[in-house]
Amino acid sequence: MKNIHLFAWPAVLALVLAFLPLAAFSQSPPPNRIAIVVSTLNNPWFVVLADTAKQRATELGYDATVFDSQNDTAKESANFDNIIAAHYQAILFNPTDASGSVANALKAKRAGIPVFCIDREINSTNAATSQLLSDSYAGCVKLGRYFVKTVGKQGDYVELLGLVGDNNTWNRSKGFHSVVDRFPGLKMVAQQSADFDRAKGLEVMESMLQAHPDIKAVFCGNDAMAMGAYQALLTAGRENQVKVFGFDGADDVVRLIAAGKIEATGMQFPKLMARQAAEFADEYIKGRHDFPAKIPVPVELVTHENVSQFGEYGKK
Amino acid sequence: MRLVRWLILVLFLAALAWRWPLFHLLPLQAARQQKMAALFDPGQFAAKFWKDRLLPSLPAAAPASSLIQAIQTNRAAARKKFGRSVGLGTDYFYFLSGTGKVVSATADQVSIACLPPYTNADLAIAIGPVFGDALRDGSGLLNINDYPNSQDFNAISAALDHLSETQVLPGVKSQARVGLTVRLAGCAEVDDESTDLRPLNLVPILFEAAPAP
């Protein structure tokens, strides 16, 4: 009997030791993970937004993963399904569609995962925990005033719109037109969507130039389209006759403003928004739950006169 | 007998359909009108807001003379005491009310002094189109969080600007003459402190002749 005890106790001990790590693993809290869902990574501006959010989340001690929705609400929905299944603790969300993305935010909310929108809005005040939104309307009011100042009160111009399902597209267009439409001598002879995309901006601008060779300016709803439009003007040899106005504060456009090739843009501060969203997510995880539903982030006008103050997607 | 049962059933179903129809036929025009009525009307909202909330809130606005004095003494302290910011912005707004004396009046701008000896232009009212969010955001009475869609919130801004331009500016233009004492109220946005504080660019809510101070 004594011999049995002698052999049994080490065996029991070995068994306990073998299962100890497993037991410890099952008791440990889930890893700290934050998901960053971005509308597209096919635009440097959104890459900066995603990279900054990821960097800040990592600094705060989280394992951060970026998901690209490729401007497709179906892909965005699949991203959310994966994030919910993987039990992420928070989502930093740059939506693809103001109305179409509400369901995804609600899905995460039902799963107990807070959603913090960055830059783009969803049309709901109770789906996301908080939304950090560029004040596109006010920014384009400033841009519209500068447009009138530099183009003058007479002349034809064209407009390149962004994604038609995005509120930013219309807030920018309406802010711009709230000023420019007050000057009857300024006539918009064409307005077309180029989906916030540089290649489409180039293509749409080429066809607009063929139909309206005498335009004095082009207003673009983002800087990627402004770059495409400028490229079309270069190819047509019209870059000195047509003034280009963008919106975003992308580095390549800021450089072209400094070089006197593009007139102006609206600086949106993607790094500020991304960092703040990551900090909000961290605060939420640590217990704070009282966030304002929407927080507007101002847009600053970047022109030849003040371009030296800007760079690296923000103020120097 | 069976036929009668069927007939009763058909009549019963017909009565149900008559009482609670499964669908309604509407002329296209009427359907369009119903849809428009359900949409947010910023013009109507702004007119009601102006009359029922903005004008009654003027007594709560910063006294113009105290504000100008505070800006001249310490702009940071003035901002802290009287200013209002929205979101993460560095821009801020003042909502003010008081009396002053017109010191210059041109076709483009009317300038007003609020402090003795009433010779310096402390406030400026531009004559022409009104732009920006000073009226919407300056008073603090409207909150973006009450609007699920920011396009509606922005449309309010344009509608309030339109009211100032069509209801107040014509009076400014017709009455303003150098030396006139006026009672006024409005909002100002400070984007760049080096240019926007002296004078403060006022979007007017009220402008009327008043007894001399």
Coordinates of C-alpha atoms in Angstrom, one line a residue:
Chain A
M1 CA 0.0 0.0 0.0
K2 CA 2.8 2.3 1.0
N3 CA 4.5 1.6 -2.4
I4 CA 1.4 2.5 -4.3
H5 CA 1.3 5.9 -2.5
L6 CA 4.9 6.4 -3.3
F7 CA 4.2 6.1 -7.0
A8 CA 0.7 7.6 -7.1
W9 CA 1.6 11.0 -5.6
P10 CA 4.2 12.0 -8.2
A11 CA 1.7 10.9 -10.9
V12 CA -1.0 13.1 -9.5
L13 CA 1.5 16.0 -9.2
A14 CA 2.6 15.5 -12.8
L15 CA -1.1 15.5 -13.9
V16 CA -1.8 18.8 -12.0
L17 CA 1.4 20.4 -13.4
A18 CA 0.4 19.3 -16.9
F19 CA -3.1 20.9 -16.7
L20 CA -2.0 24.0 -14.7
P21 CA -1.0 26.1 -17.8
L22 CA -4.3 25.2 -19.5
A23 CA -6.3 26.2 -16.4
A24 CA -4.3 29.4 -16.0
F25 CA -5.0 30.2 -19.7
S26 CA -8.7 29.6 -19.4
Q27 CA -8.8 31.9 -16.3
S28 CA -6.8 34.8 -17.9
P29 CA -8.6 37.8 -19.4
P30 CA -9.0 38.0 -23.2
P31 CA -6.1 39.8 -24.9
N32 CA -6.5 43.6 -25.2
R33 CA -7.5 44.1 -28.8
I34 CA -8.8 47.1 -30.8
A35 CA -10.1 46.8 -34.4
I36 CA -9.7 49.7 -36.8
V37 CA -12.1 49.5 -39.7
V38 CA -11.3 51.9 -42.6
S39 CA -13.5 52.7 -45.6
T40 CA -10.5 52.3 -48.0
L41 CA -6.7 51.9 -47.9
N42 CA -6.6 53.0 -51.5
N43 CA -6.1 56.6 -50.5
P44 CA -3.0 57.9 -48.6
W45 CA -5.2 60.0 -46.4
F46 CA -7.1 57.0 -45.0
V47 CA -3.8 55.1 -44.6
V48 CA -2.5 57.9 -42.4
L49 CA -5.8 57.7 -40.4
A50 CA -5.5 53.9 -39.9
D51 CA -1.8 53.9 -39.2
T52 CA -2.1 56.7 -36.6
A53 CA -5.1 55.0 -34.9
K54 CA -3.1 51.7 -34.8
Q55 CA 0.0 53.4 -33.5
R56 CA -1.8 55.2 -30.7
A57 CA -3.8 52.0 -29.7
T58 CA -0.5 50.1 -29.6
E59 CA 1.1 52.8 -27.4
L60 CA -1.8 52.4 -25.1
G61 CA -1.1 48.7 -24.7
Y62 CA -3.5 47.2 -27.3
D63 CA -3.0 44.7 -30.0
A64 CA -4.5 46.7 -33.0
T65 CA -5.6 45.3 -36.3
V66 CA -6.6 47.3 -39.4
F67 CA -9.5 46.0 -41.6
D68 CA -10.0 47.5 -45.1
S69 CA -13.7 47.8 -46.2
Q70 CA -12.7 48.7 -49.8
N71 CA -15.5 51.2 -49.9
D72 CA -18.0 48.3 -49.9
T73 CA -20.6 48.0 -47.1
A74 CA -20.8 44.2 -47.7
K75 CA -17.1 43.9 -46.9
E76 CA -17.5 46.2 -44.0
S77 CA -20.3 44.0 -42.6
A78 CA -18.1 40.9 -43.0
N79 CA -15.3 42.8 -41.2
F80 CA -17.7 43.5 -38.3
D81 CA -18.8 39.9 -38.1
N82 CA -15.2 38.7 -37.8
I83 CA -14.4 41.4 -35.2
I84 CA -17.5 40.5 -33.1
A85 CA -16.6 36.7 -33.4
A86 CA -13.1 37.5 -32.3
H87 CA -14.3 39.4 -29.2
Y88 CA -12.4 42.7 -29.9
Q89 CA -12.8 45.2 -27.1
A90 CA -13.5 48.3 -29.2
I91 CA -13.8 49.4 -32.9
L92 CA -12.4 52.6 -34.4
F93 CA -14.6 53.0 -37.4
N94 CA -14.3 55.0 -40.6
P95 CA -17.6 54.1 -42.3
T96 CA -18.3 53.6 -46.0
D97 CA -21.8 54.9 -46.0
A98 CA -23.7 57.3 -43.7
S99 CA -26.9 55.3 -43.7
G100 CA -25.7 51.8 -44.8
S101 CA -23.1 51.6 -42.1
V102 CA -25.5 52.2 -39.2
A103 CA -26.5 48.5 -39.1
N104 CA -22.8 47.5 -38.6
A105 CA -22.4 49.8 -35.7
L106 CA -25.6 48.6 -34.1
K107 CA -24.5 45.0 -34.6
A108 CA -21.3 45.7 -32.6
K109 CA -23.3 47.6 -30.0
R110 CA -25.5 44.6 -29.5
A111 CA -22.4 42.5 -29.0
G112 CA -21.3 44.9 -26.3
I113 CA -18.4 46.4 -28.4
P114 CA -18.1 50.2 -28.4
V115 CA -17.8 51.9 -31.8
F116 CA -15.9 55.2 -32.2
C117 CA -16.4 56.8 -35.7
I118 CA -13.6 58.7 -37.2
D119 CA -14.0 61.4 -39.9
R120 CA -17.1 60.0 -41.6
E121 CA -20.5 60.2 -40.0
I122 CA -23.2 57.6 -39.6
N123 CA -26.8 58.8 -39.5
S124 CA -27.6 57.8 -36.0
T125 CA -26.9 59.2 -32.5
N126 CA -27.3 55.9 -30.7
A127 CA -25.4 53.4 -32.7
A128 CA -21.8 54.6 -32.2
T129 CA -20.5 55.5 -28.7
S130 CA -19.0 58.7 -30.1
Q131 CA -18.3 60.2 -33.5
L132 CA -15.3 62.4 -34.2
L133 CA -16.2 64.3 -37.4
S134 CA -14.4 66.8 -39.5
D135 CA -16.5 69.9 -39.8
S136 CA -16.6 69.6 -43.6
Y137 CA -19.4 72.2 -44.0
A138 CA -17.6 75.0 -42.2
G139 CA -14.3 74.0 -43.9
C140 CA -15.9 74.3 -47.3
V141 CA -17.5 77.7 -46.4
K142 CA -14.0 78.9 -45.8
L143 CA -12.9 77.3 -49.1
G144 CA -15.8 78.8 -50.9
R145 CA -14.9 82.3 -49.7
Y146 CA -11.3 81.8 -50.8
F147 CA -12.6 80.5 -54.2
V148 CA -14.5 83.7 -54.8
K149 CA -11.5 85.8 -53.7
T150 CA -9.1 84.0 -56.1
V151 CA -11.3 83.1 -59.0
G152 CA -13.3 86.3 -59.0
K153 CA -17.1 86.8 -59.2
Q154 CA -17.4 85.8 -62.9
G155 CA -16.6 82.6 -64.7
D156 CA -17.5 78.9 -65.3
Y157 CA -16.3 76.1 -63.0
V158 CA -16.9 72.4 -62.5
E159 CA -17.2 70.3 -59.4
L160 CA -16.0 66.7 -58.6
L161 CA -18.2 65.1 -55.9
G162 CA -17.1 62.3 -53.6
L163 CA -19.1 59.1 -52.8
V164 CA -22.8 60.1 -53.1
G165 CA -23.8 58.0 -50.0
D166 CA -21.3 59.8 -47.7
N167 CA -22.5 62.8 -45.7
N168 CA -19.0 64.4 -46.1
T169 CA -19.6 64.6 -49.8
W170 CA -22.8 66.7 -49.4
N171 CA -21.6 68.7 -46.4
R172 CA -18.6 69.8 -48.4
S173 CA -20.6 70.5 -51.6
K174 CA -23.3 72.4 -49.6
G175 CA -20.8 74.4 -47.6
F176 CA -19.0 75.4 -50.8
H177 CA -22.2 76.3 -52.6
S178 CA -23.6 78.2 -49.6
V179 CA -21.0 80.8 -50.6
V180 CA -20.3 80.5 -54.3
D181 CA -24.0 80.3 -55.3
R182 CA -24.5 83.8 -53.9
F183 CA -22.4 85.1 -56.9
P184 CA -24.6 84.6 -60.0
G185 CA -21.6 85.3 -62.3
L186 CA -20.0 82.1 -61.1
K187 CA -21.6 79.3 -63.1
M188 CA -21.2 75.6 -62.3
V189 CA -21.3 74.0 -65.8
A190 CA -20.8 70.4 -64.7
Q191 CA -20.9 68.4 -61.5
Q192 CA -20.1 64.7 -61.3
S193 CA -19.0 62.1 -58.8
A194 CA -15.5 60.6 -59.0
D195 CA -16.0 58.6 -55.8
F196 CA -13.1 60.3 -53.9
D197 CA -10.8 58.4 -56.2
R198 CA -7.7 59.8 -57.9
A199 CA -8.0 57.7 -61.1
K200 CA -11.7 58.5 -61.4
G201 CA -10.9 62.2 -60.8
L202 CA -8.5 62.1 -63.7
E203 CA -11.0 60.4 -66.0
V204 CA -14.0 62.6 -65.1
M205 CA -11.9 65.8 -65.4
E206 CA -10.7 64.8 -68.9
S207 CA -14.3 64.4 -70.1
M208 CA -15.3 67.7 -68.4
L209 CA -12.4 69.5 -70.1
Q210 CA -13.6 68.2 -73.5
A211 CA -17.1 69.4 -72.9
H212 CA -16.2 72.7 -71.2
P213 CA -12.8 73.9 -72.4
D214 CA -13.3 77.4 -71.0
I215 CA -13.7 76.7 -67.3
K216 CA -11.7 78.8 -64.8
A217 CA -11.7 76.5 -61.8
V218 CA -12.5 73.0 -60.4
F219 CA -13.7 72.3 -56.9
C220 CA -12.9 68.8 -55.8
G221 CA -14.5 67.1 -52.7
N222 CA -11.2 65.6 -51.7
D223 CA -7.5 65.9 -52.4
A224 CA -7.2 62.5 -54.3
M225 CA -9.7 63.8 -56.9
A226 CA -7.8 67.2 -56.9
M227 CA -4.6 65.3 -57.8
G228 CA -6.4 63.5 -60.5
A229 CA -7.9 66.7 -61.8
Y230 CA -4.6 68.4 -61.8
Q231 CA -3.0 65.5 -63.7
A232 CA -5.8 65.9 -66.4
L233 CA -5.1 69.6 -66.6
L234 CA -1.3 68.9 -67.0
T235 CA -2.0 66.5 -69.8
A236 CA -4.3 69.0 -71.5
G237 CA -1.8 71.8 -71.0
R238 CA -4.4 73.8 -69.1
E239 CA -2.8 73.7 -65.6
N240 CA -2.1 77.5 -65.7
Q241 CA -5.6 78.5 -66.8
V242 CA -7.7 76.3 -64.4
K243 CA -7.5 76.8 -60.6
V244 CA -7.7 73.6 -58.6
F245 CA -9.3 73.5 -55.1
G246 CA -9.2 70.3 -53.0
F247 CA -10.1 69.2 -49.5
D248 CA -8.3 66.9 -47.0
G249 CA -4.9 68.3 -46.4
A250 CA -3.0 65.5 -48.2
D251 CA 0.7 65.9 -48.3
D252 CA 1.1 65.9 -52.1
V253 CA -1.6 68.6 -52.4
V254 CA 0.0 70.7 -49.6
R255 CA 3.3 70.4 -51.6
L256 CA 1.6 71.5 -54.8
I257 CA 0.0 74.5 -53.0
A258 CA 3.5 75.5 -51.8
A259 CA 4.7 75.2 -55.4
G260 CA 1.9 77.4 -56.6
K261 CA 0.2 74.6 -58.7
I262 CA -2.9 74.1 -56.6
E263 CA -4.9 77.0 -55.0
A264 CA -6.1 75.7 -51.7
T265 CA -7.3 72.7 -49.6
G266 CA -9.0 72.2 -46.2
M267 CA -6.8 70.6 -43.6
Q268 CA -8.8 67.9 -41.8
F269 CA -6.3 66.7 -39.1
P270 CA -6.6 62.9 -39.5
K271 CA -3.9 62.3 -37.0
L272 CA -5.7 64.3 -34.3
M273 CA -9.0 62.4 -34.9
A274 CA -7.4 59.0 -35.0
R275 CA -5.4 59.5 -31.8
Q276 CA -8.4 60.9 -30.0
A277 CA -10.6 58.0 -31.1
A278 CA -8.0 55.5 -29.8
E279 CA -7.8 57.4 -26.5
F280 CA -11.6 57.3 -26.2
A281 CA -11.6 53.6 -26.8
D282 CA -9.0 53.1 -24.1
E283 CA -11.0 55.3 -21.7
Y284 CA -14.2 53.3 -22.4
I285 CA -12.4 50.0 -21.8
K286 CA -11.2 51.4 -18.5
G287 CA -14.7 52.4 -17.4
R288 CA -15.6 55.8 -18.8
H289 CA -19.0 55.6 -20.6
D290 CA -20.1 59.3 -20.9
F291 CA -19.0 60.4 -24.4
P292 CA -20.7 63.1 -26.5
A293 CA -22.5 61.5 -29.5
K294 CA -20.7 63.8 -32.0
I295 CA -17.6 65.9 -31.7
P296 CA -16.9 68.2 -34.6
V297 CA -13.2 68.7 -35.5
P298 CA -12.4 72.0 -37.3
V299 CA -11.0 72.2 -40.7
E300 CA -8.4 74.9 -41.5
L301 CA -7.9 76.5 -44.9
V302 CA -4.5 76.0 -46.5
T303 CA -3.5 78.5 -49.1
H304 CA -0.4 80.0 -50.7
E305 CA -0.3 82.5 -47.9
N306 CA -0.2 80.1 -45.0
V307 CA 1.0 76.8 -46.5
S308 CA 4.3 77.0 -44.6
Q309 CA 2.5 76.3 -41.4
F310 CA 1.2 73.0 -42.6
G311 CA 2.5 69.5 -43.5
E312 CA 2.5 65.9 -42.4
Y313 CA -1.3 65.9 -42.3
G314 CA -1.6 68.7 -39.8
K315 CA -0.1 71.9 -38.5
K316 CA 3.7 71.9 -38.1
Chain B
M1 CA -75.3 25.2 -48.6
R2 CA -71.6 25.0 -49.4
L3 CA -72.0 27.9 -51.8
V4 CA -73.6 30.0 -49.1
R5 CA -70.7 29.3 -46.8
W6 CA -68.2 30.4 -49.4
L7 CA -70.3 33.5 -50.1
I8 CA -70.2 34.4 -46.4
L9 CA -66.5 33.9 -46.3
V10 CA -65.9 36.1 -49.4
L11 CA -68.2 38.8 -48.0
F12 CA -66.4 38.7 -44.6
L13 CA -63.0 39.0 -46.3
A14 CA -64.3 41.9 -48.5
A15 CA -65.6 43.7 -45.4
L16 CA -62.2 43.2 -43.7
A17 CA -60.3 44.5 -46.7
W18 CA -62.7 47.5 -46.9
R19 CA -62.3 48.3 -43.2
W20 CA -58.5 47.7 -43.1
P21 CA -57.2 47.9 -46.6
L22 CA -53.9 46.2 -47.4
F23 CA -52.6 49.1 -49.5
H24 CA -53.6 52.7 -50.5
L25 CA -53.4 54.1 -54.0
L26 CA -52.1 57.7 -54.0
P27 CA -51.6 60.1 -56.9
L28 CA -47.9 60.6 -57.5
Q29 CA -48.1 64.3 -56.7
A30 CA -49.8 63.7 -53.4
A31 CA -47.2 61.0 -52.5
R32 CA -44.4 63.5 -53.3
Q33 CA -46.0 66.1 -51.1
Q34 CA -46.3 63.6 -48.2
K35 CA -42.6 62.7 -48.6
M36 CA -41.6 66.4 -48.6
A37 CA -43.7 67.1 -45.5
A38 CA -41.8 64.3 -43.6
L39 CA -38.5 65.8 -44.5
F40 CA -36.8 68.3 -42.2
D41 CA -37.5 71.9 -43.1
P42 CA -34.5 74.0 -42.0
G43 CA -36.2 77.3 -43.1
Q44 CA -39.2 76.7 -40.9
F45 CA -37.1 75.4 -38.0
A46 CA -34.8 78.5 -38.2
A47 CA -37.7 81.0 -38.3
K48 CA -39.3 79.3 -35.2
F49 CA -35.9 79.1 -33.4
W50 CA -35.2 82.8 -34.1
K51 CA -38.5 83.9 -32.7
D52 CA -39.0 81.5 -29.8
R53 CA -35.5 80.9 -28.6
L54 CA -32.8 83.2 -30.0
L55 CA -34.5 86.6 -29.5
P56 CA -35.7 85.7 -25.9
S57 CA -32.1 84.6 -25.0
L58 CA -30.6 88.0 -25.8
P59 CA -30.6 89.1 -22.1
A60 CA -28.3 86.1 -21.4
A61 CA -25.7 87.3 -24.1
A62 CA -22.4 88.9 -23.0
P63 CA -22.8 92.7 -22.5
A64 CA -21.0 94.2 -25.5
S65 CA -19.1 96.8 -23.5
S66 CA -17.8 94.3 -20.9
L67 CA -16.8 91.9 -23.7
I68 CA -14.9 94.5 -25.6
Q69 CA -13.2 95.8 -22.4
A70 CA -12.3 92.2 -21.5
I71 CA -10.8 91.5 -25.0
Q72 CA -8.7 94.7 -24.8
T73 CA -7.4 93.8 -21.3
N74 CA -6.7 90.0 -21.7
R75 CA -8.0 88.1 -24.8
A76 CA -7.4 84.7 -23.1
A77 CA -9.4 85.7 -20.0
A78 CA -12.1 87.2 -22.3
R79 CA -12.4 83.9 -24.2
K80 CA -12.6 81.9 -21.0
K81 CA -15.3 84.1 -19.5
F82 CA -17.4 84.9 -22.6
G83 CA -16.3 82.6 -25.4
R84 CA -17.8 79.3 -26.6
S85 CA -16.0 76.5 -28.5
V86 CA -17.4 73.6 -30.4
G87 CA -15.7 70.2 -30.5
L88 CA -11.9 70.0 -30.7
G89 CA -11.6 73.4 -32.4
T90 CA -9.4 76.3 -31.7
D91 CA -12.0 78.6 -33.3
Y92 CA -14.5 80.1 -30.8
F93 CA -17.6 82.3 -30.7
Y94 CA -19.0 85.2 -28.8
F95 CA -22.7 85.9 -28.3
L96 CA -23.2 89.6 -27.3
S97 CA -25.8 92.3 -26.9
G98 CA -25.6 96.0 -26.0
T99 CA -25.5 99.5 -27.2
G100 CA -23.0 101.4 -29.3
K101 CA -22.4 104.3 -31.6
V102 CA -21.9 104.0 -35.4
V103 CA -18.5 105.4 -36.3
S104 CA -18.5 104.6 -40.0
A105 CA -21.0 103.4 -42.5
T106 CA -20.1 102.4 -46.1
A107 CA -21.8 100.3 -48.7
D108 CA -19.8 97.3 -47.5
Q109 CA -19.5 97.7 -43.8
V110 CA -20.9 99.4 -40.7
S111 CA -18.5 99.9 -37.8
I112 CA -19.7 100.5 -34.2
A113 CA -17.9 101.7 -31.0
C114 CA -19.0 100.2 -27.8
L115 CA -16.7 102.0 -25.3
P116 CA -16.3 105.7 -24.5
P117 CA -15.2 108.0 -26.2
Y118 CA -17.0 106.1 -28.9
T119 CA -14.5 106.7 -31.6
N120 CA -12.9 103.2 -32.2
A121 CA -14.5 100.5 -34.3
D122 CA -15.1 97.7 -31.8
L123 CA -17.6 95.8 -33.9
A124 CA -18.0 95.5 -37.7
I125 CA -21.1 94.4 -39.6
A126 CA -20.4 93.4 -43.2
I127 CA -23.2 94.4 -45.6
G128 CA -23.7 91.5 -48.1
P129 CA -24.1 87.8 -48.1
V130 CA -23.9 86.2 -44.6
F131 CA -21.8 82.9 -44.3
G132 CA -20.6 80.7 -41.6
D133 CA -21.8 79.1 -38.4
A134 CA -21.6 82.0 -36.0
L135 CA -25.4 82.2 -35.5
R136 CA -25.9 78.5 -35.1
D137 CA -23.0 77.8 -32.8
G138 CA -22.5 81.2 -31.1
S139 CA -25.5 81.2 -28.7
G140 CA -25.0 77.7 -27.5
L141 CA -28.7 77.0 -27.9
L142 CA -28.3 74.3 -30.6
N143 CA -26.4 71.1 -30.1
I144 CA -25.1 68.9 -32.9
N145 CA -25.9 65.8 -30.8
D146 CA -29.6 66.5 -31.3
Y147 CA -29.3 65.9 -35.0
P148 CA -28.7 62.3 -36.3
N149 CA -27.7 63.8 -39.7
S150 CA -25.2 66.6 -39.8
Q151 CA -26.6 67.8 -43.1
D152 CA -29.8 69.0 -41.3
F153 CA -27.6 70.7 -38.7
N154 CA -25.7 72.5 -41.4
A155 CA -28.9 73.5 -43.2
I156 CA -30.0 75.3 -40.0
S157 CA -26.8 77.4 -40.2
A158 CA -27.5 78.5 -43.8
A159 CA -31.2 79.2 -42.9
L160 CA -30.2 81.4 -39.9
D161 CA -27.7 83.2 -42.0
H162 CA -30.4 83.9 -44.5
L163 CA -32.7 85.3 -41.8
S164 CA -30.0 87.7 -40.6
E165 CA -29.3 88.7 -44.2
T166 CA -32.9 89.3 -45.2
Q167 CA -34.4 90.5 -41.9
V168 CA -31.7 92.4 -40.1
L169 CA -29.1 93.6 -42.6
P170 CA -31.6 95.7 -44.6
G171 CA -32.3 97.7 -41.4
V172 CA -28.5 98.1 -40.8
K173 CA -28.0 99.3 -44.3
S174 CA -30.9 101.8 -44.2
Q175 CA -30.5 103.2 -40.7
A176 CA -26.8 103.3 -40.1
R177 CA -25.3 106.8 -40.2
V178 CA -22.2 108.1 -38.3
G179 CA -23.2 109.2 -34.8
L180 CA -26.3 107.1 -34.5
T181 CA -26.7 105.3 -31.2
V182 CA -27.9 101.7 -31.7
R183 CA -29.0 98.7 -29.7
L184 CA -27.6 95.6 -31.2
A185 CA -27.0 91.9 -30.7
G186 CA -25.4 89.1 -32.6
C187 CA -22.7 86.5 -32.8
A188 CA -19.1 86.6 -33.8
E189 CA -16.7 83.9 -34.8
V190 CA -13.0 84.2 -34.0
D191 CA -10.9 82.1 -36.3
D192 CA -7.7 84.0 -36.2
E193 CA -7.2 86.2 -33.1
S194 CA -4.7 88.4 -35.0
T195 CA -7.4 89.6 -37.4
D196 CA -10.8 88.8 -35.9
L197 CA -10.8 90.6 -32.5
R198 CA -10.4 94.2 -33.4
P199 CA -13.0 94.8 -34.7
L200 CA -15.2 91.8 -33.9
N201 CA -17.1 90.7 -37.0
L202 CA -20.7 90.6 -35.9
V203 CA -23.4 88.6 -37.6
P204 CA -26.4 90.7 -36.4
I205 CA -29.6 89.4 -34.8
L206 CA -30.8 92.8 -33.7
F207 CA -30.0 96.3 -34.9
E208 CA -32.2 99.3 -34.0
A209 CA -31.8 103.0 -33.1
A210 CA -31.6 103.7 -29.4
P211 CA -31.3 106.7 -27.0
A212 CA -27.8 108.0 -26.7
P213 CA -25.7 106.3 -24.0

